[in-house]
Structure formats: C-alpha cells, structure tokens
Short mmCIF file of C-alpha atoms in Angstrom, two decimals:
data_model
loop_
_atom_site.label_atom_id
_atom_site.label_comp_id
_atom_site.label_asym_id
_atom_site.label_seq_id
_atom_site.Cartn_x
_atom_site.Cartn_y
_atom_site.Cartn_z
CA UNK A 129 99.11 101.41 97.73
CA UNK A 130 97.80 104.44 99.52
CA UNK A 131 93.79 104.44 100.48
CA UNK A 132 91.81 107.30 101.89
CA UNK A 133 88.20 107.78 102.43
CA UNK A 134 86.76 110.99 102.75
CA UNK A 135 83.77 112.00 104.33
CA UNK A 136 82.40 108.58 102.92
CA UNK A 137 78.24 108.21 102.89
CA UNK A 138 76.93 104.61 102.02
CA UNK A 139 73.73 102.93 101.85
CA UNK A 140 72.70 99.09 101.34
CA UNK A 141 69.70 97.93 101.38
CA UNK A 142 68.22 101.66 102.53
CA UNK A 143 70.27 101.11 105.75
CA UNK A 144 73.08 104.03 106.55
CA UNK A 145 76.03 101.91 106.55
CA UNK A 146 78.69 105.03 106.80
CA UNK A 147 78.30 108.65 107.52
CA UNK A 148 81.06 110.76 107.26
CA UNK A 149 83.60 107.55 107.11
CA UNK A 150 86.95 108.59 107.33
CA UNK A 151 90.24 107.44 107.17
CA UNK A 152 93.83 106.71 105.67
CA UNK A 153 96.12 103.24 104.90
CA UNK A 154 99.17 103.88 104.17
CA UNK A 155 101.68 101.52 101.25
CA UNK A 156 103.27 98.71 102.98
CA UNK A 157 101.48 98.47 106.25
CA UNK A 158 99.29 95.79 107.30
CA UNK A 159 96.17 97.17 108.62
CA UNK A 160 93.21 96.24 109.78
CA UNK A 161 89.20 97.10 110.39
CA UNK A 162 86.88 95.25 113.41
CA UNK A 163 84.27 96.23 115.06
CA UNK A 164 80.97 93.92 115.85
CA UNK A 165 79.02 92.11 112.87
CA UNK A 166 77.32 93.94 110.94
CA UNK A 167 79.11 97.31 111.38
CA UNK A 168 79.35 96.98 107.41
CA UNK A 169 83.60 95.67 107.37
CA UNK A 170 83.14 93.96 103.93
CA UNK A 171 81.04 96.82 102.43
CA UNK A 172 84.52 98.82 102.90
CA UNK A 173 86.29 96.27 100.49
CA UNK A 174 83.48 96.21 97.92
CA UNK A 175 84.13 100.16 98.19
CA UNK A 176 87.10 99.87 97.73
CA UNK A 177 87.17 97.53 94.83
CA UNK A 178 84.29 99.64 93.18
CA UNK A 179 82.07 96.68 93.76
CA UNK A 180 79.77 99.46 95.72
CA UNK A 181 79.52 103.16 94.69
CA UNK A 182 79.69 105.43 97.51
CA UNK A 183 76.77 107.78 97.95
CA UNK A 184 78.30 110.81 98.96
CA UNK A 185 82.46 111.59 99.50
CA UNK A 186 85.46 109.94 98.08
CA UNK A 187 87.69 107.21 97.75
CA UNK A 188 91.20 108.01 96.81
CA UNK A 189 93.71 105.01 95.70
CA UNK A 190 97.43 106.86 95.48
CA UNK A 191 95.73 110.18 95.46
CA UNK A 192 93.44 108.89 92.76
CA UNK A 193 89.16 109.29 93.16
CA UNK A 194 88.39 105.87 92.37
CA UNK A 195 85.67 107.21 89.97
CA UNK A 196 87.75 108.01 87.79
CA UNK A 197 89.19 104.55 87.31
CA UNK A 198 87.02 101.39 86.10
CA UNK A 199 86.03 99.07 87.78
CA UNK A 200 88.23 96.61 85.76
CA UNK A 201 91.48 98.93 86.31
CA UNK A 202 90.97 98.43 89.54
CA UNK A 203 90.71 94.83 90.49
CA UNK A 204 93.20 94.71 87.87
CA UNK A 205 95.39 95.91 90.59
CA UNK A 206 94.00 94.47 93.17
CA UNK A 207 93.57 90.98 94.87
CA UNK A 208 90.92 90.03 97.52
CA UNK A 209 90.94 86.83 99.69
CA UNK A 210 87.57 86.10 100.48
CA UNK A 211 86.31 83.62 103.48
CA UNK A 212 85.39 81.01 100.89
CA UNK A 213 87.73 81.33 97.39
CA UNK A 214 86.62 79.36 94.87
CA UNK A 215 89.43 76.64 93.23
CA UNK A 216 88.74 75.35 90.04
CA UNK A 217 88.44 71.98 89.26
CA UNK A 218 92.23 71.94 87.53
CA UNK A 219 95.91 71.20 88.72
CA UNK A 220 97.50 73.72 91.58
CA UNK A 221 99.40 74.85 89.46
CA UNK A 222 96.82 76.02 86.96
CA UNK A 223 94.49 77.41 89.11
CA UNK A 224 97.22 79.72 90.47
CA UNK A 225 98.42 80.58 87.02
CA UNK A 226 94.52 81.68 86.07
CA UNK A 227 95.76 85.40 87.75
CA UNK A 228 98.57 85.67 85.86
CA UNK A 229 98.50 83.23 82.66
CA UNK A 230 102.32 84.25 81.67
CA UNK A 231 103.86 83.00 85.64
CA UNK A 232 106.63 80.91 85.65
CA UNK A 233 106.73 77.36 86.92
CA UNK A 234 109.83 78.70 89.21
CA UNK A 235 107.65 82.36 90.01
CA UNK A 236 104.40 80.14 90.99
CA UNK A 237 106.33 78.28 93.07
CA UNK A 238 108.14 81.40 94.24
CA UNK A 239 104.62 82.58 96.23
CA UNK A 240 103.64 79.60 97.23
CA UNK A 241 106.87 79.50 99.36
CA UNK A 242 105.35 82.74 100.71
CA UNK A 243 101.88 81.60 101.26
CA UNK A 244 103.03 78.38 103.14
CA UNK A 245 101.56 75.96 100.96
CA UNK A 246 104.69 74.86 98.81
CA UNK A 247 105.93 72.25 101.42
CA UNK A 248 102.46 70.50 101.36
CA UNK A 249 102.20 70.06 97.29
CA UNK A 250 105.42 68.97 96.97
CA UNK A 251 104.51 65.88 99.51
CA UNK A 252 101.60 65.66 96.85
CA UNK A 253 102.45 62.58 94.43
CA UNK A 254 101.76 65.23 91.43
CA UNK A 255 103.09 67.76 93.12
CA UNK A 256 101.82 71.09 91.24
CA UNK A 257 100.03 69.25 88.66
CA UNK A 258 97.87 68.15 91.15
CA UNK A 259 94.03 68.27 90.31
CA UNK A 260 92.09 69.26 93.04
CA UNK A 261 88.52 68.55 92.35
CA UNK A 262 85.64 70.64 91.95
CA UNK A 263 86.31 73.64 94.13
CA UNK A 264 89.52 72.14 95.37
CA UNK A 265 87.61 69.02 96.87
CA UNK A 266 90.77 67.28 97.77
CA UNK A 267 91.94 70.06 99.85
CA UNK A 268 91.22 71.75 103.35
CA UNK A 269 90.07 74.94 104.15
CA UNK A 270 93.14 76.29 104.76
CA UNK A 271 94.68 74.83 102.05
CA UNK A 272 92.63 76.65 99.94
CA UNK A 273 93.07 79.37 101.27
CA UNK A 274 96.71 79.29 100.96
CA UNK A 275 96.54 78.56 97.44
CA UNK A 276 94.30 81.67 97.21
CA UNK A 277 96.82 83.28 98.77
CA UNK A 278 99.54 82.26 96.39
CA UNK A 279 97.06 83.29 93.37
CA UNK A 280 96.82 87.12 94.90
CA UNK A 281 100.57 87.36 94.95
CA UNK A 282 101.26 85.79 91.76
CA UNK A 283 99.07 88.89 90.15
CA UNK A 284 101.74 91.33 91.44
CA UNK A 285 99.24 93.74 92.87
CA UNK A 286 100.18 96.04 95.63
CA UNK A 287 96.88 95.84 97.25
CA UNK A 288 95.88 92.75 98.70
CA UNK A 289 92.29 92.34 100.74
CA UNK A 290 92.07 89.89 103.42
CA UNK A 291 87.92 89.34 103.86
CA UNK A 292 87.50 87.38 106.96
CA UNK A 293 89.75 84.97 105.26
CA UNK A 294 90.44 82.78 108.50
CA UNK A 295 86.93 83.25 109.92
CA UNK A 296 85.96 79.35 109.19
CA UNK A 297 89.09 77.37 110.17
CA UNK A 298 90.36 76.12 113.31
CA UNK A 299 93.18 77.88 115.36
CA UNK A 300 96.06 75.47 114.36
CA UNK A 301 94.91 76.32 110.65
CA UNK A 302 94.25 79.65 110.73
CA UNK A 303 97.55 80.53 112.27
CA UNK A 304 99.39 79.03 109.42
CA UNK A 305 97.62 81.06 107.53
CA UNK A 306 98.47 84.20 109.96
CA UNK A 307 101.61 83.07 109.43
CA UNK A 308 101.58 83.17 105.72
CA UNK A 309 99.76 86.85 105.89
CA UNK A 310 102.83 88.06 107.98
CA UNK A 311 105.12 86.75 105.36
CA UNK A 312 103.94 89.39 103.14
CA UNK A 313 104.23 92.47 105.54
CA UNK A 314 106.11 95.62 104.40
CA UNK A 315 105.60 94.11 100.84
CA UNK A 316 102.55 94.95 100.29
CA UNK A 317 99.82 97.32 101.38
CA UNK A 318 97.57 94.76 103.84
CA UNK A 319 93.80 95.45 104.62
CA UNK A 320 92.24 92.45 106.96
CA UNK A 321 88.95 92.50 107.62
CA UNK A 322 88.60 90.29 110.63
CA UNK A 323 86.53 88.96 114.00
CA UNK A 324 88.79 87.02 114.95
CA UNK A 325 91.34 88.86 116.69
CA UNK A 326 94.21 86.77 116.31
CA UNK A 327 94.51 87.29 112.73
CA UNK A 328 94.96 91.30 113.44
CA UNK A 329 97.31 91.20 116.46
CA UNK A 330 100.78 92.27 114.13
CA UNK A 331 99.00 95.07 112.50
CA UNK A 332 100.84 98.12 112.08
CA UNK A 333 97.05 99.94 112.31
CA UNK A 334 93.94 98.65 113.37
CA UNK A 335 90.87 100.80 112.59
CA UNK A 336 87.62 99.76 115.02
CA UNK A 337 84.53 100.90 113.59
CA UNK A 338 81.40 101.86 115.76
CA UNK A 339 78.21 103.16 114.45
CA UNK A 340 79.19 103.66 110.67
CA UNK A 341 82.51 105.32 111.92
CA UNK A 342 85.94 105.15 112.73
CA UNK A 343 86.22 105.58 116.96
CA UNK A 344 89.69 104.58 117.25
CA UNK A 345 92.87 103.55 115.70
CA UNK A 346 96.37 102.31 116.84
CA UNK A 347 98.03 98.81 117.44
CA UNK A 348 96.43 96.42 119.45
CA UNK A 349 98.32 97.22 122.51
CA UNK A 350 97.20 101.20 122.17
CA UNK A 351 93.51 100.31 121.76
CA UNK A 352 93.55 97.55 124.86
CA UNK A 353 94.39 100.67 127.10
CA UNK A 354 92.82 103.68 125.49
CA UNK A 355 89.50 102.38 124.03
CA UNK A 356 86.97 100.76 125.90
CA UNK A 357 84.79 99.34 123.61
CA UNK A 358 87.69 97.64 121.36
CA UNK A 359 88.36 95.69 124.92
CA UNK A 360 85.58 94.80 125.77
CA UNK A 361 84.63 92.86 122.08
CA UNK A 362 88.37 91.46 122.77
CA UNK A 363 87.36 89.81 125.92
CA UNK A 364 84.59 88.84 124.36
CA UNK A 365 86.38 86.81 122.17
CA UNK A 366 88.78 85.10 124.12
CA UNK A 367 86.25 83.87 127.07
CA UNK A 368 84.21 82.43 124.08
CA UNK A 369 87.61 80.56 123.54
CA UNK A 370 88.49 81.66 119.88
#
C-alpha cells in the first residue's frame, strides 16, 4: 500500500501537468491531494492506476516501478471511486458481487455494513436482490456511491482511490458518505482526491498541489497555520457555503 512518485514529468494534451512531482503515501493512512481545478488531481490517479504513462520519473507501488507491472495487475489490486460509478442494471447484490464473483452473501453484506448502505437495502422490500435500474435508476447519488463503495472493498484491495467521489451530493449526503470513508481508515491505504474540504478534514496527510507541485503537506490543522495559499482556497470554500 506504499506510493511514491519521483521526480514525476507529465503531459496531457501538450500542457505540463507535473514537473518534478514528488511525494510519498504511506499503507494505512488516509491521505489526501487539493489544490484549485485544474491543478491536474485526477491525472495523479490515472498515474497511478497506469491509466497515464508518466513522461519522465517514477512511480513506485511497495517499492515497485509501476512499469514493470501491467496495467491489469494493477487495477487488479486496486479500486477507484469515481464522482459518477456506473451500477448495472441488476440486483445490489449482483452488482457488488461483479468485483469479486466468488463473495459471500454474509461477506457482501459484511462491506456494506462498512460502506453505510446495509441499513437502507434491508428496508428495501427485496432487500439485496433488489434491481436497481439502468445505472442504479432507483437509487440516489449517494446511494450509489455507497454501493460503489461496498464493491471496492469487496475486491480486497489495499488501495482504494476516492476521485471527487462526494463532489455532486449535498452536505447531509456526502457526510454519510464521509462517514463511510472513515470507516475504512487504518484498513486500508486512502487517497481522496477532493474540493470539497469536508471530505479531507480526518486525513492523516493532505498533499496541496500548486503549479504542477507539491507546496505543502500536513493535517489540516498544520496547513491552516503554516500555508497561506491552502487557507485561503479553504475560506474560499466555506463563504461560498459548501
């Protein structure tokens, strides 16, 4: 669950996303990366997940130059929450079970527990053999997300992405879903991409990204007081009432 860049160089689109980025998560901590749009925050996942190839440096997973891996073995062991996860048009229970076809009925519902959603399909009259629809129709946002949630842990990966997975849901949602990301803490190694602060707050590191690089890390408390800019895009924030 270790990741390092080194001395990372990326393009897209002919624009210098990263020069010399650099920096290290370490296993079982829940950390995070912000910094204003367009600072290139999801091209670091796609990086990560081999999605991208770097132009210049490396990428190390557990010591290991991600070039040297496929790009199957790695989101093999993997699992990325995107803002908008797709859910099949097939019971709960299946679409979980499509990440790891040999779960359990007790281990799916197991990390749903976890991802806060178990409560709310048990109310269901089906319960887990609830079909949801064409991209999960019947369901809200967040419960969608939860579910996608529930479908990262159920593929026993130690690496689980969080891609501005609470940007399009209202605060009451998107802090059960907080709440479901801090269930997994110390379990598994955490990277959020986020712009919404709240969903970074607990982090044991937050990374904030200027310019293609890394000007600061710490918790959220250490940056407040130490680094100007990560203040200012706070405040930001919370007078436009997010």
């Amino acid at each position: 669950g270790n990741i390092e860049f080194k001395n990372v160089k990326f393009k897209y689109n002919s624009k210098e996303l990263f020069n010399n980025l650099s920096f290290k998560i370490h296993e079982h901590e829940m950390t995070a990366i912000v910094g204003k749009s367009g600072e290139g925050k999801s091209s670091i996942l796609k990086l990560i997940n081999k999605s991208y190839n770097v132009d210049k440096g490396s990428i190390l997973i557990d010591n290991i130059d991600i070039n040297e891996l496929s790009e199957k073995n790695i989101k093999d062991n993997m699992s990325i929450v995107s803002q908008a996860p797709y859910i099949f048009n097939l019971s709960i229970k299946d679409n979980i079970r499509l990440a790891r076809p040999s779960a359990t009925d007790e281990e799916i519902i197991e990390v749903c527990k976890k991802a806060r959603i178990h409560d709310l399909i048990i109310e269901m009259e089906e319960g887990y053999d609830t079909v949801v629809g064409e991209n999960g129709v019947i369901l809200s946002g967040g419960q969608r997300q939860r579910i996608a949630i529930a479908r990262a842990l159920i593929k026993n990966s130690k690496i689980i992405l969080f891609d501005e997975a609470t940007s399009a849901l209202d605060n009451e949602t998107q802090g059960k879903i907080q709440e479901a990301i801090n269930n997994l803490k110390n379990e598994y190694t955490i990277m959020i991409i986020a712009h919404r602060f709240s969903t970074i707050l607990n982090c044991d590191k937050i990374f904030f990204i200027e310019n293609g690089k890394i000007i600061d890390s710490g918790t959220h408390k250490e940056l407040l007081n130490r680094c100007s800019e990560y203040k200012h895009l706070y405040e930001s924030e919370i007078k436009k009432g997010k």
